[in-house]
PDB file of C-alpha atoms and ligand atoms in Angstrom:
ATOM      1  CA  MET A   1      -8.083  -7.694  -7.775  1.00  0.00           C
ATOM      2  CA  THR A   2      -7.077  -4.484  -6.347  1.00  0.00           C
ATOM      3  CA  ALA A   3      -3.282  -6.471  -5.032  1.00  0.00           C
ATOM      4  CA  VAL A   4      -3.078  -7.784  -8.935  1.00  0.00           C
ATOM      5  CA  GLY A   5      -4.105  -4.213 -10.544  1.00  0.00           C
ATOM      6  CA  VAL A   6      -1.110  -3.276  -8.558  1.00  0.00           C
ATOM      7  CA  ALA A   7       0.946  -5.520  -8.883  1.00  0.00           C
ATOM      8  CA  TYR A   8       0.428  -5.053 -13.018  1.00  0.00           C
ATOM      9  CA  ILE A   9       1.533  -1.794 -12.566  1.00  0.00           C
ATOM     10  CA  ARG A  10       4.785  -3.177 -10.349  1.00  0.00           C
ATOM     11  CA  ALA A  11       5.665  -5.313 -12.923  1.00  0.00           C
ATOM     12  CA  GLN A  12       5.225  -2.246 -15.663  1.00  0.00           C
ATOM     13  CA  GLU A  13       7.619  -0.118 -13.868  1.00  0.00           C
ATOM     14  CA  SER A  14      10.541  -2.980 -13.286  1.00  0.00           C
ATOM     15  CA  LEU A  15      10.754  -3.101 -17.100  1.00  0.00           C
ATOM     16  CA  ARG A  16      11.860  -0.086 -17.248  1.00  0.00           C
ATOM     17  CA  PRO A  17      15.757   1.139 -17.170  1.00  0.00           C
ATOM     18  CA  ASP A  18      14.883   4.036 -15.031  1.00  0.00           C
ATOM     19  CA  ARG A  19      12.818   2.428 -12.710  1.00  0.00           C
ATOM     20  CA  LEU A  20      12.165   3.759  -9.091  1.00  0.00           C
ATOM     21  CA  PHE A  21      12.004   0.355  -7.605  1.00  0.00           C
ATOM     22  CA  ASP A  22      12.471  -3.598  -8.795  1.00  0.00           C
ATOM     23  CA  ASP A  23       9.975  -5.888  -8.501  1.00  0.00           C
ATOM     24  CA  PRO A  24      11.031  -8.790  -9.860  1.00  0.00           C
ATOM     25  CA  ILE A  25       7.904 -11.440  -8.219  1.00  0.00           C
ATOM     26  CA  ALA A  26       5.280  -8.434  -9.819  1.00  0.00           C
ATOM     27  CA  ALA A  27       5.015 -10.086 -12.886  1.00  0.00           C
ATOM     28  CA  ALA A  28       4.583 -14.257 -12.249  1.00  0.00           C
ATOM     29  CA  PHE A  29       1.983 -12.208  -8.910  1.00  0.00           C
ATOM     30  CA  VAL A  30      -0.712 -11.535 -12.486  1.00  0.00           C
ATOM     31  CA  GLU A  31       0.277 -14.615 -13.907  1.00  0.00           C
ATOM     32  CA  ALA A  32      -0.659 -16.892 -11.671  1.00  0.00           C
ATOM     33  CA  SER A  33      -3.840 -14.448 -11.218  1.00  0.00           C
ATOM     34  CA  GLY A  34      -5.433 -14.800 -14.522  1.00  0.00           C
ATOM     35  CA  TRP A  35      -6.448 -11.433 -14.551  1.00  0.00           C
ATOM     36  CA  THR A  36      -5.630  -9.446 -17.694  1.00  0.00           C
ATOM     37  CA  PRO A  37      -4.943  -5.496 -17.116  1.00  0.00           C
ATOM     38  CA  PRO A  38      -8.742  -3.349 -18.224  1.00  0.00           C
ATOM     39  CA  LEU A  39      -7.949  -0.836 -21.054  1.00  0.00           C
ATOM     40  CA  GLU A  40      -8.285   2.636 -19.317  1.00  0.00           C
ATOM     41  CA  MET A  41      -4.732   0.969 -17.520  1.00  0.00           C
ATOM     42  CA  LEU A  42      -3.231   0.265 -20.927  1.00  0.00           C
ATOM     43  CA  GLY A  43      -4.399   3.655 -21.902  1.00  0.00           C
ATOM     44  CA  ASP A  44      -6.684   2.287 -25.123  1.00  0.00           C
ATOM     45  CA  PRO A  45      -7.313   5.229 -26.905  1.00  0.00           C
ATOM     46  CA  SER A  46     -10.580   2.963 -28.315  1.00  0.00           C
ATOM     47  CA  GLU A  47     -14.288   4.622 -27.075  1.00  0.00           C
ATOM     48  CA  ILE A  48     -12.315   5.660 -23.658  1.00  0.00           C
ATOM     49  CA  SER A  49     -12.781  10.017 -22.674  1.00  0.00           C
ATOM     50  CA  ASP A  50      -9.028  12.039 -22.288  1.00  0.00           C
ATOM     51  CA  GLU A  51     -11.121  12.144 -18.485  1.00  0.00           C
ATOM     52  CA  VAL A  52     -10.686   8.466 -17.772  1.00  0.00           C
ATOM     53  CA  LYS A  53      -7.807   8.285 -19.511  1.00  0.00           C
ATOM     54  CA  ALA A  54      -5.822  10.975 -17.700  1.00  0.00           C
ATOM     55  CA  PHE A  55      -7.314   9.931 -13.947  1.00  0.00           C
ATOM     56  CA  TRP A  56      -6.477   6.463 -14.448  1.00  0.00           C
ATOM     57  CA  GLY A  57      -2.721   7.001 -15.722  1.00  0.00           C
ATOM     58  CA  THR A  58      -2.129   9.132 -12.502  1.00  0.00           C
ATOM     59  CA  ILE A  59      -3.261   6.880 -10.773  1.00  0.00           C
ATOM     60  CA  VAL A  60      -0.445   4.280 -12.258  1.00  0.00           C
ATOM     61  CA  ALA A  61       2.259   7.290 -11.401  1.00  0.00           C
ATOM     62  CA  TYR A  62       0.520   7.010  -8.189  1.00  0.00           C
ATOM     63  CA  VAL A  63       1.111   3.407  -6.801  1.00  0.00           C
ATOM     64  CA  ILE A  64       4.553   3.885  -8.135  1.00  0.00           C
ATOM     65  CA  VAL A  65       5.731   6.676  -6.022  1.00  0.00           C
ATOM     66  CA  ARG A  66       4.149   5.208  -3.163  1.00  0.00           C
ATOM     67  CA  THR A  67       6.425   2.004  -3.797  1.00  0.00           C
ATOM     68  CA  ARG A  68       9.627   4.374  -4.105  1.00  0.00           C
ATOM     69  CA  PHE A  69       8.101   6.181  -0.840  1.00  0.00           C
ATOM     70  CA  LEU A  70       7.800   3.000   0.915  1.00  0.00           C
ATOM     71  CA  ASP A  71      11.113   1.140   0.415  1.00  0.00           C
ATOM     72  CA  GLU A  72      12.468   4.492   1.251  1.00  0.00           C
ATOM     73  CA  PHE A  73      10.500   4.620   4.916  1.00  0.00           C
ATOM     74  CA  ALA A  74      11.614   1.112   5.551  1.00  0.00           C
ATOM     75  CA  LYS A  75      14.941   1.704   4.829  1.00  0.00           C
ATOM     76  CA  ASP A  76      14.622   4.491   7.226  1.00  0.00           C
ATOM     77  CA  ALA A  77      13.387   2.711   9.258  1.00  0.00           C
ATOM     78  CA  TRP A  78      16.164  -0.280   9.593  1.00  0.00           C
ATOM     79  CA  GLU A  79      18.525   2.258   9.588  1.00  0.00           C
ATOM     80  CA  ASP A  80      17.296   3.562  12.763  1.00  0.00           C
ATOM     81  CA  GLY A  81      17.292   0.058  14.353  1.00  0.00           C
ATOM     82  CA  VAL A  82      13.558  -1.129  13.672  1.00  0.00           C
ATOM     83  CA  ARG A  83      13.665  -4.691  13.142  1.00  0.00           C
ATOM     84  CA  GLN A  84      10.102  -5.326  13.152  1.00  0.00           C
ATOM     85  CA  PHE A  85       7.223  -4.357  10.193  1.00  0.00           C
ATOM     86  CA  ALA A  86       3.853  -5.319   9.955  1.00  0.00           C
ATOM     87  CA  ILE A  87       2.493  -4.670   6.774  1.00  0.00           C
ATOM     88  CA  LEU A  88      -0.793  -4.326   6.562  1.00  0.00           C
ATOM     89  CA  GLY A  89      -3.236  -5.027   3.327  1.00  0.00           C
ATOM     90  CA  ALA A  90       0.030  -6.259   2.189  1.00  0.00           C
ATOM     91  CA  GLY A  91      -1.607  -7.715  -1.115  1.00  0.00           C
ATOM     92  CA  LEU A  92       0.707  -8.959  -3.456  1.00  0.00           C
ATOM     93  CA  ASP A  93       3.169  -6.567  -1.954  1.00  0.00           C
ATOM     94  CA  ALA A  94       6.981  -8.639  -2.577  1.00  0.00           C
ATOM     95  CA  ARG A  95       9.125  -6.027  -0.218  1.00  0.00           C
ATOM     96  CA  ALA A  96       9.896  -9.528   1.794  1.00  0.00           C
ATOM     97  CA  PHE A  97      11.379 -10.472  -0.716  1.00  0.00           C
ATOM     98  CA  ARG A  98      12.918  -7.528  -2.938  1.00  0.00           C
ATOM     99  CA  LEU A  99      14.809  -5.206  -0.066  1.00  0.00           C
ATOM    100  CA  PRO A 100      17.799  -6.123   1.055  1.00  0.00           C
ATOM    101  CA  TRP A 101      16.323  -6.062   4.890  1.00  0.00           C
ATOM    102  CA  PRO A 102      19.051  -6.672   7.653  1.00  0.00           C
ATOM    103  CA  SER A 103      20.064 -10.097   9.743  1.00  0.00           C
ATOM    104  CA  GLY A 104      17.238  -9.594  12.449  1.00  0.00           C
ATOM    105  CA  THR A 105      14.284  -8.299  10.195  1.00  0.00           C
ATOM    106  CA  ARG A 106      10.971  -9.908  10.863  1.00  0.00           C
ATOM    107  CA  VAL A 107       8.470  -8.554   8.343  1.00  0.00           C
ATOM    108  CA  PHE A 108       4.501  -9.631   9.510  1.00  0.00           C
ATOM    109  CA  GLU A 109       2.167  -9.763   6.272  1.00  0.00           C
ATOM    110  CA  LEU A 110      -1.473  -8.766   7.023  1.00  0.00           C
ATOM    111  CA  ASP A 111      -4.167  -9.814   4.095  1.00  0.00           C
ATOM    112  CA  VAL A 112      -7.839 -11.400   4.424  1.00  0.00           C
ATOM    113  CA  PRO A 113      -7.721 -15.205   3.805  1.00  0.00           C
ATOM    114  CA  GLU A 114      -7.989 -15.482  -0.067  1.00  0.00           C
ATOM    115  CA  MET A 115      -5.439 -12.753  -0.360  1.00  0.00           C
ATOM    116  CA  MET A 116      -2.876 -15.044   1.208  1.00  0.00           C
ATOM    117  CA  HIS A 117      -3.337 -17.862   0.023  1.00  0.00           C
ATOM    118  CA  PHE A 118      -3.105 -16.710  -3.320  1.00  0.00           C
ATOM    119  CA  LYS A 119      -0.199 -15.543  -2.414  1.00  0.00           C
ATOM    120  CA  GLU A 120       0.768 -18.486  -1.111  1.00  0.00           C
ATOM    121  CA  ASP A 121       0.603 -20.289  -3.435  1.00  0.00           C
ATOM    122  CA  ALA A 122       2.375 -18.102  -6.105  1.00  0.00           C
ATOM    123  CA  LEU A 123       5.419 -18.110  -4.371  1.00  0.00           C
ATOM    124  CA  ALA A 124       5.389 -21.289  -3.374  1.00  0.00           C
ATOM    125  CA  ARG A 125       5.204 -22.150  -8.008  1.00  0.00           C
ATOM    126  CA  ILE A 126       8.337 -19.985  -8.268  1.00  0.00           C
ATOM    127  CA  ASN A 127      10.337 -20.858  -5.383  1.00  0.00           C
ATOM    128  CA  ALA A 128      10.676 -17.546  -4.009  1.00  0.00           C
ATOM    129  CA  LYS A 129      12.668 -16.903  -1.025  1.00  0.00           C
ATOM    130  CA  PRO A 130      12.601 -14.072   1.404  1.00  0.00           C
ATOM    131  CA  ARG A 131      14.886 -11.877   2.278  1.00  0.00           C
ATOM    132  CA  CYS A 132      13.926 -11.596   6.086  1.00  0.00           C
ATOM    133  CA  GLU A 133      12.163 -13.184   8.637  1.00  0.00           C
ATOM    134  CA  ARG A 134       8.615 -14.194   6.944  1.00  0.00           C
ATOM    135  CA  ILE A 135       5.485 -14.467   8.774  1.00  0.00           C
ATOM    136  CA  ALA A 136       2.301 -14.217   6.709  1.00  0.00           C
ATOM    137  CA  VAL A 137      -1.608 -13.539   8.918  1.00  0.00           C
ATOM    138  CA  ALA A 138      -4.398 -14.368   7.434  1.00  0.00           C
ATOM    139  CA  ALA A 139      -6.414 -11.944   9.204  1.00  0.00           C
ATOM    140  CA  ASP A 140      -9.433  -9.135   8.578  1.00  0.00           C
ATOM    141  CA  LEU A 141      -8.083  -5.897   9.197  1.00  0.00           C
ATOM    142  CA  THR A 142     -11.592  -4.318   9.920  1.00  0.00           C
ATOM    143  CA  GLU A 143     -12.505  -7.584  12.719  1.00  0.00           C
ATOM    144  CA  ASP A 144     -10.422  -8.074  15.707  1.00  0.00           C
ATOM    145  CA  TRP A 145      -7.540  -8.877  13.922  1.00  0.00           C
ATOM    146  CA  LEU A 146      -4.506  -8.535  16.778  1.00  0.00           C
ATOM    147  CA  PRO A 147      -4.904 -11.796  18.368  1.00  0.00           C
ATOM    148  CA  ALA A 148      -3.563 -13.802  15.192  1.00  0.00           C
ATOM    149  CA  LEU A 149      -0.791 -10.940  14.885  1.00  0.00           C
ATOM    150  CA  THR A 150       0.351 -11.918  18.482  1.00  0.00           C
ATOM    151  CA  ALA A 151      -0.012 -15.845  18.204  1.00  0.00           C
ATOM    152  CA  SER A 152       2.323 -15.381  14.914  1.00  0.00           C
ATOM    153  CA  GLY A 153       5.123 -14.374  16.873  1.00  0.00           C
ATOM    154  CA  PHE A 154       4.685 -10.329  17.385  1.00  0.00           C
ATOM    155  CA  ASP A 155       6.411  -8.889  19.804  1.00  0.00           C
ATOM    156  CA  ALA A 156       4.670  -5.432  21.376  1.00  0.00           C
ATOM    157  CA  SER A 157       7.917  -4.740  23.847  1.00  0.00           C
ATOM    158  CA  VAL A 158      10.073  -3.498  20.713  1.00  0.00           C
ATOM    159  CA  PRO A 159       9.401  -0.658  18.247  1.00  0.00           C
ATOM    160  CA  THR A 160       7.235  -1.571  15.013  1.00  0.00           C
ATOM    161  CA  ALA A 161       7.551   0.249  11.617  1.00  0.00           C
ATOM    162  CA  TRP A 162       3.858  -0.911   9.978  1.00  0.00           C
ATOM    163  CA  MET A 163       3.015   0.516   6.464  1.00  0.00           C
ATOM    164  CA  ALA A 164      -0.498   0.922   5.003  1.00  0.00           C
ATOM    165  CA  GLU A 165      -0.587   1.548   1.670  1.00  0.00           C
ATOM    166  CA  GLY A 166      -3.378   1.740  -0.442  1.00  0.00           C
ATOM    167  CA  LEU A 167      -5.628   0.186   2.453  1.00  0.00           C
ATOM    168  CA  LEU A 168      -7.473   2.647   3.983  1.00  0.00           C
ATOM    169  CA  VAL A 169      -9.643   4.377   1.572  1.00  0.00           C
ATOM    170  CA  TYR A 170     -11.256   0.144   1.563  1.00  0.00           C
ATOM    171  CA  PHE A 171     -12.643   1.291   4.902  1.00  0.00           C
ATOM    172  CA  THR A 172     -15.088   4.188   6.572  1.00  0.00           C
ATOM    173  CA  PRO A 173     -13.421   6.089   8.514  1.00  0.00           C
ATOM    174  CA  ASP A 174     -14.613   4.162  11.689  1.00  0.00           C
ATOM    175  CA  GLN A 175     -12.970   1.561  10.701  1.00  0.00           C
ATOM    176  CA  ASN A 176      -9.878   3.509  10.371  1.00  0.00           C
ATOM    177  CA  ASP A 177      -9.950   5.241  13.662  1.00  0.00           C
ATOM    178  CA  THR A 178     -10.285   1.549  15.047  1.00  0.00           C
ATOM    179  CA  LEU A 179      -7.761   0.246  13.242  1.00  0.00           C
ATOM    180  CA  LEU A 180      -5.190   3.571  14.393  1.00  0.00           C
ATOM    181  CA  GLN A 181      -6.416   2.713  18.104  1.00  0.00           C
ATOM    182  CA  THR A 182      -5.365  -1.014  17.723  1.00  0.00           C
ATOM    183  CA  ILE A 183      -1.654  -0.338  16.128  1.00  0.00           C
ATOM    184  CA  VAL A 184      -0.942   2.296  18.789  1.00  0.00           C
ATOM    185  CA  SER A 185      -2.486  -0.260  21.852  1.00  0.00           C
ATOM    186  CA  VAL A 186       0.944  -2.260  20.421  1.00  0.00           C
ATOM    187  CA  SER A 187       3.318   0.447  19.148  1.00  0.00           C
ATOM    188  CA  ALA A 188       5.449   0.531  21.562  1.00  0.00           C
ATOM    189  CA  LEU A 189       7.737   3.999  21.717  1.00  0.00           C
ATOM    190  CA  GLY A 190      10.457   4.243  18.801  1.00  0.00           C
ATOM    191  CA  SER A 191       7.605   2.638  16.265  1.00  0.00           C
ATOM    192  CA  ARG A 192       6.872   4.677  12.935  1.00  0.00           C
ATOM    193  CA  MET A 193       4.200   3.833  10.556  1.00  0.00           C
ATOM    194  CA  GLY A 194       3.928   5.156   6.958  1.00  0.00           C
ATOM    195  CA  MET A 195       1.303   5.387   5.287  1.00  0.00           C
ATOM    196  CA  THR A 196      -0.970   6.702   2.326  1.00  0.00           C
ATOM    197  CA  LEU A 197      -4.614   8.648   2.412  1.00  0.00           C
ATOM    198  CA  ALA A 198      -7.039   9.304   0.041  1.00  0.00           C
ATOM    199  CA  ARG A 199      -7.051  13.033  -0.607  1.00  0.00           C
ATOM    200  CA  LYS A 200     -10.298  15.579   0.879  1.00  0.00           C
ATOM    201  CA  GLY A 201     -11.951  15.443  -2.611  1.00  0.00           C
ATOM    202  CA  GLY A 202      -9.919  11.831  -3.790  1.00  0.00           C
ATOM    203  CA  LEU A 203     -12.852  10.171  -4.051  1.00  0.00           C
ATOM    204  CA  GLU A 204     -14.896  12.640  -6.709  1.00  0.00           C
ATOM    205  CA  VAL A 205     -13.943  10.073  -9.876  1.00  0.00           C
ATOM    206  CA  PRO A 206     -14.654  10.005 -12.966  1.00  0.00           C
ATOM    207  CA  ASP A 207     -17.601   7.492 -14.051  1.00  0.00           C
ATOM    208  CA  MET A 208     -15.875   4.574 -15.563  1.00  0.00           C
ATOM    209  CA  PRO A 209     -17.010   0.705 -15.302  1.00  0.00           C
ATOM    210  CA  LEU A 210     -13.472  -0.976 -15.400  1.00  0.00           C
ATOM    211  CA  GLU A 211     -13.865  -4.103 -16.934  1.00  0.00           C
ATOM    212  CA  SER A 212     -10.816  -6.473 -16.593  1.00  0.00           C
ATOM    213  CA  ALA A 213     -11.377  -9.564 -19.128  1.00  0.00           C
ATOM    214  CA  GLY A 214     -10.903 -11.857 -17.148  1.00  0.00           C
ATOM    215  CA  GLY A 215      -9.254 -12.654 -13.578  1.00  0.00           C
ATOM    216  CA  PRO A 216     -10.775 -12.895  -9.460  1.00  0.00           C
ATOM    217  CA  GLY A 217     -13.320 -10.838  -8.160  1.00  0.00           C
ATOM    218  CA  GLU A 218     -16.760  -9.728  -9.515  1.00  0.00           C
ATOM    219  CA  VAL A 219     -15.638  -6.547  -9.156  1.00  0.00           C
ATOM    220  CA  ARG A 220     -16.686  -3.750 -12.327  1.00  0.00           C
ATOM    221  CA  SER A 221     -15.588  -0.677 -10.621  1.00  0.00           C
ATOM    222  CA  VAL A 222     -12.382   0.428  -8.106  1.00  0.00           C
ATOM    223  CA  PRO A 223     -13.698   3.659  -7.477  1.00  0.00           C
ATOM    224  CA  GLU A 224     -16.885   2.118  -5.997  1.00  0.00           C
ATOM    225  CA  LEU A 225     -14.654  -0.232  -3.262  1.00  0.00           C
ATOM    226  CA  TRP A 226     -13.203   3.408  -1.582  1.00  0.00           C
ATOM    227  CA  LEU A 227     -15.056   4.104   1.079  1.00  0.00           C
ATOM    228  CA  SER A 228     -13.302   7.260   2.614  1.00  0.00           C
ATOM    229  CA  GLU A 229     -10.952  10.117   2.071  1.00  0.00           C
ATOM    230  CA  SER A 230      -8.458  11.652   4.026  1.00  0.00           C
ATOM    231  CA  PRO A 231      -9.576  13.655   6.851  1.00  0.00           C
ATOM    232  CA  ASP A 232      -9.912  17.785   6.936  1.00  0.00           C
ATOM    233  CA  ASP A 233      -6.806  17.988   8.494  1.00  0.00           C
ATOM    234  CA  PRO A 234      -5.068  14.812   8.497  1.00  0.00           C
ATOM    235  CA  VAL A 235      -1.704  15.960  10.851  1.00  0.00           C
ATOM    236  CA  ALA A 236      -4.291  16.354  13.357  1.00  0.00           C
ATOM    237  CA  TRP A 237      -6.330  13.338  13.052  1.00  0.00           C
ATOM    238  CA  LEU A 238      -2.864  11.153  13.558  1.00  0.00           C
ATOM    239  CA  ARG A 239      -1.793  13.094  16.813  1.00  0.00           C
ATOM    240  CA  GLY A 240      -5.444  11.697  18.470  1.00  0.00           C
ATOM    241  CA  HIS A 241      -3.610   8.697  17.579  1.00  0.00           C
ATOM    242  CA  ARG A 242      -0.144   9.583  19.099  1.00  0.00           C
ATOM    243  CA  TRP A 243       1.293   9.447  15.442  1.00  0.00           C
ATOM    244  CA  ASP A 244       3.454  12.597  14.761  1.00  0.00           C
ATOM    245  CA  ALA A 245       2.755  13.104  11.096  1.00  0.00           C
ATOM    246  CA  GLU A 246       4.399  14.714   8.209  1.00  0.00           C
ATOM    247  CA  VAL A 247       2.189  14.454   4.858  1.00  0.00           C
ATOM    248  CA  PHE A 248       3.553  14.121   1.353  1.00  0.00           C
ATOM    249  CA  GLY A 249       1.862  15.017  -2.092  1.00  0.00           C
ATOM    250  CA  THR A 250       2.342  12.841  -4.702  1.00  0.00           C
ATOM    251  CA  ARG A 251       3.180  15.440  -7.139  1.00  0.00           C
ATOM    252  CA  GLU A 252       6.317  16.739  -5.182  1.00  0.00           C
ATOM    253  CA  ARG A 253       7.191  13.398  -4.161  1.00  0.00           C
ATOM    254  CA  ALA A 254       7.296  12.065  -7.960  1.00  0.00           C
ATOM    255  CA  ALA A 255       9.094  15.545  -8.951  1.00  0.00           C
ATOM    256  CA  ALA A 256      11.454  14.591  -6.176  1.00  0.00           C
ATOM    257  CA  TYR A 257      12.251  10.780  -7.573  1.00  0.00           C
ATOM    258  CA  GLY A 258      12.456  12.031 -11.107  1.00  0.00           C
ATOM    259  CA  ARG A 259       9.112  11.720 -12.273  1.00  0.00           C
ATOM    260  CA  PRO A 260       7.534  14.398 -12.546  1.00  0.00           C
ATOM    261  CA  LEU A 261       3.886  14.553 -13.450  1.00  0.00           C
ATOM    262  CA  PRO A 262       2.187  16.565 -15.474  1.00  0.00           C
ATOM    263  CA  GLU A 263       0.533  19.988 -14.849  1.00  0.00           C
ATOM    264  CA  SER A 264      -3.299  17.943 -16.387  1.00  0.00           C
ATOM    265  CA  ALA A 265      -2.606  15.210 -13.495  1.00  0.00           C
ATOM    266  CA  PRO A 266      -6.333  15.273 -11.945  1.00  0.00           C
ATOM    267  CA  GLU A 267      -6.191  16.493  -8.285  1.00  0.00           C
ATOM    268  CA  SER A 268      -8.812  13.769  -7.421  1.00  0.00           C
ATOM    269  CA  ALA A 269      -6.508  11.216  -8.733  1.00  0.00           C
ATOM    270  CA  LEU A 270      -3.344  12.398  -6.421  1.00  0.00           C
ATOM    271  CA  ARG A 271      -2.765  10.877  -2.772  1.00  0.00           C
ATOM    272  CA  ALA A 272      -1.159  12.014   0.267  1.00  0.00           C
ATOM    273  CA  LEU A 273       1.612  10.187   1.387  1.00  0.00           C
ATOM    274  CA  VAL A 274       2.091   9.715   5.100  1.00  0.00           C
ATOM    275  CA  ARG A 275       5.058   9.087   7.357  1.00  0.00           C
ATOM    276  CA  ALA A 276       4.395   9.416  10.789  1.00  0.00           C
ATOM    277  CA  VAL A 277       6.189   8.401  14.614  1.00  0.00           C
ATOM    278  CA  ARG A 278       4.714   7.442  17.853  1.00  0.00           C
ATOM    279  CA  ILE A 279       4.511  10.039  19.975  1.00  0.00           C
ATOM    280  CA  GLU A 280       3.840   9.397  24.009  1.00  0.00           C
ATOM    281  CA  ARG A 281       0.909  12.126  23.977  1.00  0.00           C
TER     282      ARG A 281
HETATM  283  C1  LIG B   1      -4.806  -1.496  -3.327  1.00  0.00           C
HETATM  284  S1  LIG B   1      -4.409  -3.206  -2.405  1.00  0.00           S
HETATM  285  C2  LIG B   1      -3.031  -2.400  -2.173  1.00  0.00           C
HETATM  286  C3  LIG B   1      -2.060  -3.988  -1.691  1.00  0.00           C
HETATM  287  C4  LIG B   1      -0.685  -3.539  -1.227  1.00  0.00           C
HETATM  288  N1  LIG B   1      -0.490  -3.046   0.283  1.00  0.00           N
HETATM  289  C5  LIG B   1       0.257  -2.708  -2.197  1.00  0.00           C
HETATM  290  O1  LIG B   1       0.518  -1.771  -2.110  1.00  0.00           O
HETATM  291  O2  LIG B   1       0.763  -4.078  -3.411  1.00  0.00           O
HETATM  292  C6  LIG B   1      -5.608  -3.127  -0.680  1.00  0.00           C
HETATM  293  C7  LIG B   1      -5.069  -4.372  -0.064  1.00  0.00           C
HETATM  294  O3  LIG B   1      -5.970  -3.898   0.891  1.00  0.00           O
HETATM  295  C8  LIG B   1      -6.157  -5.743   1.297  1.00  0.00           C
HETATM  296  N2  LIG B   1      -7.483  -5.473   2.295  1.00  0.00           N
HETATM  297  C9  LIG B   1      -9.068  -5.194   2.361  1.00  0.00           C
HETATM  298  N3  LIG B   1     -10.176  -5.179   2.707  1.00  0.00           N
HETATM  299  C10 LIG B   1      -9.292  -5.552   3.879  1.00  0.00           C
HETATM  300  C11 LIG B   1      -9.524  -5.883   4.957  1.00  0.00           C
HETATM  301  N4  LIG B   1     -10.970  -6.247   5.735  1.00  0.00           N
HETATM  302  N5  LIG B   1      -8.843  -6.696   6.603  1.00  0.00           N
HETATM  303  C12 LIG B   1      -7.447  -7.106   5.582  1.00  0.00           C
HETATM  304  N6  LIG B   1      -6.882  -7.340   4.182  1.00  0.00           N
HETATM  305  C13 LIG B   1      -7.519  -5.558   3.757  1.00  0.00           C
HETATM  306  C14 LIG B   1      -7.135  -6.162   0.217  1.00  0.00           C
HETATM  307  O4  LIG B   1      -7.092  -7.902  -0.014  1.00  0.00           O
HETATM  308  C15 LIG B   1      -5.923  -5.960  -0.450  1.00  0.00           C
HETATM  309  O5  LIG B   1      -4.851  -6.892  -0.863  1.00  0.00           O
END
C-alpha cells in the first residue's frame, strides 16, 4: 500500500507542467492496484484537522523532492561510470523505465515477493519496456537476501550505486544495521548509496487514521508501520558502516528545485536525503 501511495504522488506530479520528473508508468500501477487515495492525501476539507492536512501535504512534497534527489543521484553515478544499480525496497519505482540509462547499465530491483509479483503483472499488462537491463529480485530485506541477489547475476567486484528510498523507516535500528553491513560486504570501492532517513523525532506524527477506500493491504495507518528514525548523528552512523555521507534537508532541496516548502511545513514530516560514497575505513 505504501508503494502504491508513492506511485499515486508521482502520477500526480507527472501531470504538472512544472513537474520535477516524469513518471508515465505510475498511473498504471495505481490503476492496477484498485487503490484510491485517502482523503488526507487529496486534501479533502471534511473533518480533517489542519494539522493532519499540513502533515500529509508535506509528506507529498517530500516524496516529490526525494524522487528528484535520487534521480540526480543515479545520473551522477552513471556519469561517473557506474553501471550496476541496486534499488532496495523498489516498490513501484519506475526508474528502470523512465531514466535515460547509458548502455550496459544493469538495474536490480529488490522487494518482497508480493510486491514484485504485482509489479511484474502490472508492467506486463501495459507492455512496459525498460531502458536498461532490469533484473527483478523477490527478497525480504530483513532476511538473508544476498544469495537471491547474487543468483540473479549481481557482480560484487564492480562498483554499485545502491538506493534505499522510503525504506529504512520501515525497519528497526538493528535491521538497518544488518542491512548496511550486508550492503557494504558486496560494495566494491567506488560504490555509492542514495537514501532517505526519517529525521530525529520524525516519528512523532499527528494522530490520523488513514482511511483508504479500497485496494491492497489491511493497513489503516501508514505511520504505524514506521519503526525507526534517524540515528542521532547519521554521518557518524554511516561512517561506522564505511560510507562517507552528505546529508541534505528536504526544505533545502525543495527550494533548490524551485518548490520551496511553506514555513508552516511540520518538521516531523521532513526527512533527510543522503548521498554517500564507500570508504575503506
Ligand atoms: C514507501 S514504499 C517505497 C517504494 C519505493 N522505494 C519508492 O520510493 O517508490 C516502501 C517499500 O518497501 C518495501 N519493503 C518493506 N519491507 C520490506 C522488506 N522487509 N523487504 C523488502 N522490501 C520491503 C515495501 O514492499 C515497499 O515497496
